[in-house]
Coordinates of C-alpha atoms in Angstrom, one line a residue:
M1225 CA 78.0 142.6 -134.1
N1226 CA 78.0 141.8 -137.8
F1227 CA 74.9 141.4 -139.9
Y1228 CA 74.8 139.9 -143.4
T1229 CA 72.0 139.4 -146.0
T1230 CA 71.9 137.4 -149.2
S1231 CA 69.0 136.7 -151.5
G1232 CA 67.9 134.0 -153.9
T1233 CA 65.3 131.4 -154.5
P1234 CA 63.4 130.1 -151.5
E1235 CA 64.8 126.6 -152.1
F1236 CA 68.4 127.7 -152.3
M1237 CA 68.2 130.0 -149.3
E1238 CA 66.7 127.0 -147.3
K1239 CA 69.6 124.8 -148.3
I1240 CA 72.1 127.4 -147.1
K1241 CA 70.2 127.7 -143.8
E1242 CA 70.1 123.9 -143.3
K1243 CA 73.8 123.5 -144.2
H1244 CA 74.7 126.0 -141.5
S1245 CA 72.1 125.2 -138.9
G1246 CA 74.4 126.2 -136.0
E1247 CA 74.5 129.8 -137.2
N1248 CA 72.0 132.6 -136.1
M1249 CA 70.0 132.8 -139.4
V1250 CA 66.5 133.7 -140.3
L1251 CA 64.9 133.0 -143.8
L1252 CA 62.4 135.6 -144.9
H1253 CA 60.0 135.5 -147.9
G1254 CA 58.8 138.7 -149.6
A1255 CA 57.1 139.6 -152.8
G1256 CA 59.1 137.9 -155.5
N1257 CA 62.2 137.1 -153.4
S1258 CA 63.6 135.5 -150.4
I1259 CA 66.4 136.8 -148.2
L1260 CA 68.5 135.1 -145.6
L1261 CA 69.7 137.1 -142.5
H1262 CA 72.9 136.1 -140.6
E1263 CA 73.8 137.8 -137.4
T1264 CA 77.2 136.9 -135.9
E1265 CA 80.3 138.2 -134.1
G1266 CA 82.4 136.7 -136.9
K1267 CA 82.3 136.3 -140.6
T1268 CA 79.5 135.0 -142.7
V1269 CA 79.1 131.8 -144.7
F1270 CA 77.5 133.7 -147.6
Q1271 CA 79.4 133.9 -150.8
T1272 CA 78.3 137.4 -151.8
P1273 CA 76.7 139.1 -148.8
K1274 CA 75.5 142.6 -148.2
R1275 CA 77.4 143.6 -145.0
Y1276 CA 76.2 145.7 -142.1
E1277 CA 77.3 146.7 -138.6
V1278 CA 74.6 146.5 -135.9
I1279 CA 74.6 149.9 -134.2
G1280 CA 71.3 149.6 -132.4
S1281 CA 69.4 146.5 -131.3
S1282 CA 66.6 145.3 -129.1
G1283 CA 65.4 141.7 -128.7
P1284 CA 66.8 138.5 -130.2
L1285 CA 66.6 137.9 -133.9
A1286 CA 63.1 136.5 -134.2
K1287 CA 62.9 133.1 -135.9
H1288 CA 59.2 133.5 -136.7
G1289 CA 57.1 136.6 -137.5
Y1290 CA 56.5 139.5 -139.8
Y1291 CA 59.6 141.6 -140.7
V1292 CA 59.6 145.2 -141.9
V1293 CA 62.8 146.7 -143.3
N1294 CA 63.0 150.5 -143.8
N1295 CA 65.7 151.1 -146.4
I1296 CA 67.2 154.6 -146.0
P1297 CA 69.9 155.8 -148.4
V1298 CA 72.1 158.3 -146.5
T1299 CA 75.0 160.5 -147.8
D1300 CA 78.4 160.0 -146.4
E1301 CA 78.2 163.5 -144.8
G1302 CA 74.8 162.7 -143.4
R1303 CA 75.7 159.5 -141.5
P1304 CA 76.5 161.1 -138.2
I1305 CA 73.3 163.2 -138.3
F1306 CA 71.2 160.1 -139.2
E1307 CA 72.7 158.0 -136.5
H1308 CA 72.3 160.7 -133.9
R1309 CA 68.6 161.1 -134.8
F1310 CA 68.1 157.3 -134.3
Q1311 CA 70.0 157.3 -131.0
N1312 CA 67.6 160.0 -129.7
R1313 CA 64.5 157.8 -130.5
A1314 CA 66.0 154.4 -129.7
N1315 CA 63.8 151.9 -127.9
M1316 CA 60.5 153.7 -128.7
V1317 CA 59.2 150.5 -130.2
D1318 CA 60.1 148.3 -127.2
G1319 CA 57.1 147.1 -125.3
Q1320 CA 54.7 147.6 -128.1
P1321 CA 52.2 144.8 -128.5
G1322 CA 53.6 142.1 -130.8
F1323 CA 57.1 143.7 -131.0
L1324 CA 59.9 141.1 -131.3
T1325 CA 63.1 142.5 -132.8
F1326 CA 64.8 145.8 -133.7
R1327 CA 68.1 146.3 -135.6
L1328 CA 69.6 149.5 -136.9
L1329 CA 72.1 148.4 -139.5
R1330 CA 75.0 150.6 -140.8
P1331 CA 76.0 149.6 -144.3
I1332 CA 79.6 148.7 -144.9
K1333 CA 79.9 149.1 -148.7
D1334 CA 76.8 151.1 -149.8
D1335 CA 74.8 154.1 -148.6
T1336 CA 71.6 152.4 -147.5
Y1337 CA 70.9 151.9 -143.8
R1338 CA 68.4 149.3 -142.8
V1339 CA 66.0 149.7 -139.9
L1340 CA 64.7 146.2 -139.3
T1341 CA 61.8 145.3 -137.0
A1342 CA 60.1 142.0 -136.5
W1343 CA 56.5 141.6 -135.2
E1344 CA 54.3 138.6 -134.2
S1345 CA 52.1 139.5 -137.1
K1346 CA 51.3 142.1 -139.7
D1347 CA 48.3 143.2 -137.6
H1348 CA 50.8 144.0 -134.7
Y1349 CA 52.9 146.1 -137.1
E1350 CA 49.8 148.0 -138.3
L1351 CA 48.8 148.7 -134.7
W1352 CA 52.2 150.2 -134.1
K1353 CA 52.0 152.3 -137.2
G1354 CA 48.7 153.8 -135.8
S1355 CA 50.0 154.3 -132.3
Q1356 CA 51.0 157.5 -130.6
S1357 CA 54.4 156.0 -129.9
F1358 CA 54.9 155.7 -133.7
K1359 CA 53.9 159.3 -134.3
S1360 CA 56.3 160.4 -131.6
A1361 CA 59.1 158.4 -133.0
H1362 CA 58.6 159.8 -136.5
D1363 CA 57.7 163.4 -135.6
R1364 CA 60.5 165.7 -136.9
K1365 CA 59.0 169.0 -136.0
E1366 CA 60.9 169.3 -132.7
Q1367 CA 64.2 168.2 -134.2
T1368 CA 64.1 169.9 -137.6
P1369 CA 65.9 173.3 -137.9
P1370 CA 64.7 176.0 -140.2
A1371 CA 64.9 175.2 -143.9
E1372 CA 68.0 177.4 -144.5
K1373 CA 69.9 175.3 -141.9
V1374 CA 68.8 171.8 -143.1
Q1375 CA 71.6 169.6 -144.4
H1376 CA 70.3 167.2 -146.9
I1377 CA 71.4 163.8 -145.6
F1378 CA 69.4 161.5 -147.8
S1379 CA 70.9 160.4 -151.2
A1380 CA 67.5 158.9 -152.4
A1381 CA 64.0 158.2 -151.2
S1382 CA 63.6 155.6 -148.5
Y1383 CA 61.4 152.6 -149.1
I1384 CA 59.9 149.7 -147.1
T1385 CA 60.2 146.0 -147.8
E1386 CA 58.1 143.5 -145.9
Y1387 CA 58.7 139.8 -145.3
E1388 CA 57.3 136.7 -143.6
T1389 CA 59.2 133.9 -142.1
E1390 CA 56.9 131.4 -143.6
K1391 CA 56.7 131.0 -147.4
P1392 CA 53.2 131.6 -148.7
E1393 CA 51.4 128.4 -149.6
D1394 CA 50.3 129.8 -153.1
E1395 CA 53.8 131.0 -154.0
T1396 CA 54.8 129.9 -157.5
I1397 CA 58.3 130.2 -158.9

C-alpha cells in the first residue's frame, strides 16, 4: 500500500480533497499547517508529495478524530533494526479505548519514518499514553543490548506532530 502526504493552506488542501472525492484522503489541521493524507494502491494525485510505503497497519484510515504522528529519523543501516523492533510490538495499541488507526510508514526518499495513530479524541490518546500497554510498548530495557553493542540507528531526534480532522474555529490565516 502506498501512502502520500502534502501540505498547504487549509483552503487549498480542501479543494484538492473535494476535487478527488473518490480517493481515500483525510485532511488534518495542526498548529500552523494543514496536511492531506492519501492512501492508495496506485499513484497519488498530489503534485509534490512525500512518499511512504505502509509496512504496518491496523484499522481503516479514520475520517474524523485526533491524529498523532511520531516522526523518527533512521539511518540507512538502522532501517532493518528499527522495522524489526516495530514488528515485535505491533498491534499493542489495538483495542485501546478510542483507538481508530495505526500506520507504520517507511519513507521512500528521506530518512524519517512516520508512526501514525488516530484516536476518537485527544483525551483517548492521553489515556493510552498513561496506560500499562503504552509503557510495555515503549519499554526498551528488555530489547536493548549493553552499551558497547548498541548500533546507533537514529540520524536525529524524533518528534511528535498532532492534528485534528476539524479545523479550529478560531484559526486565522
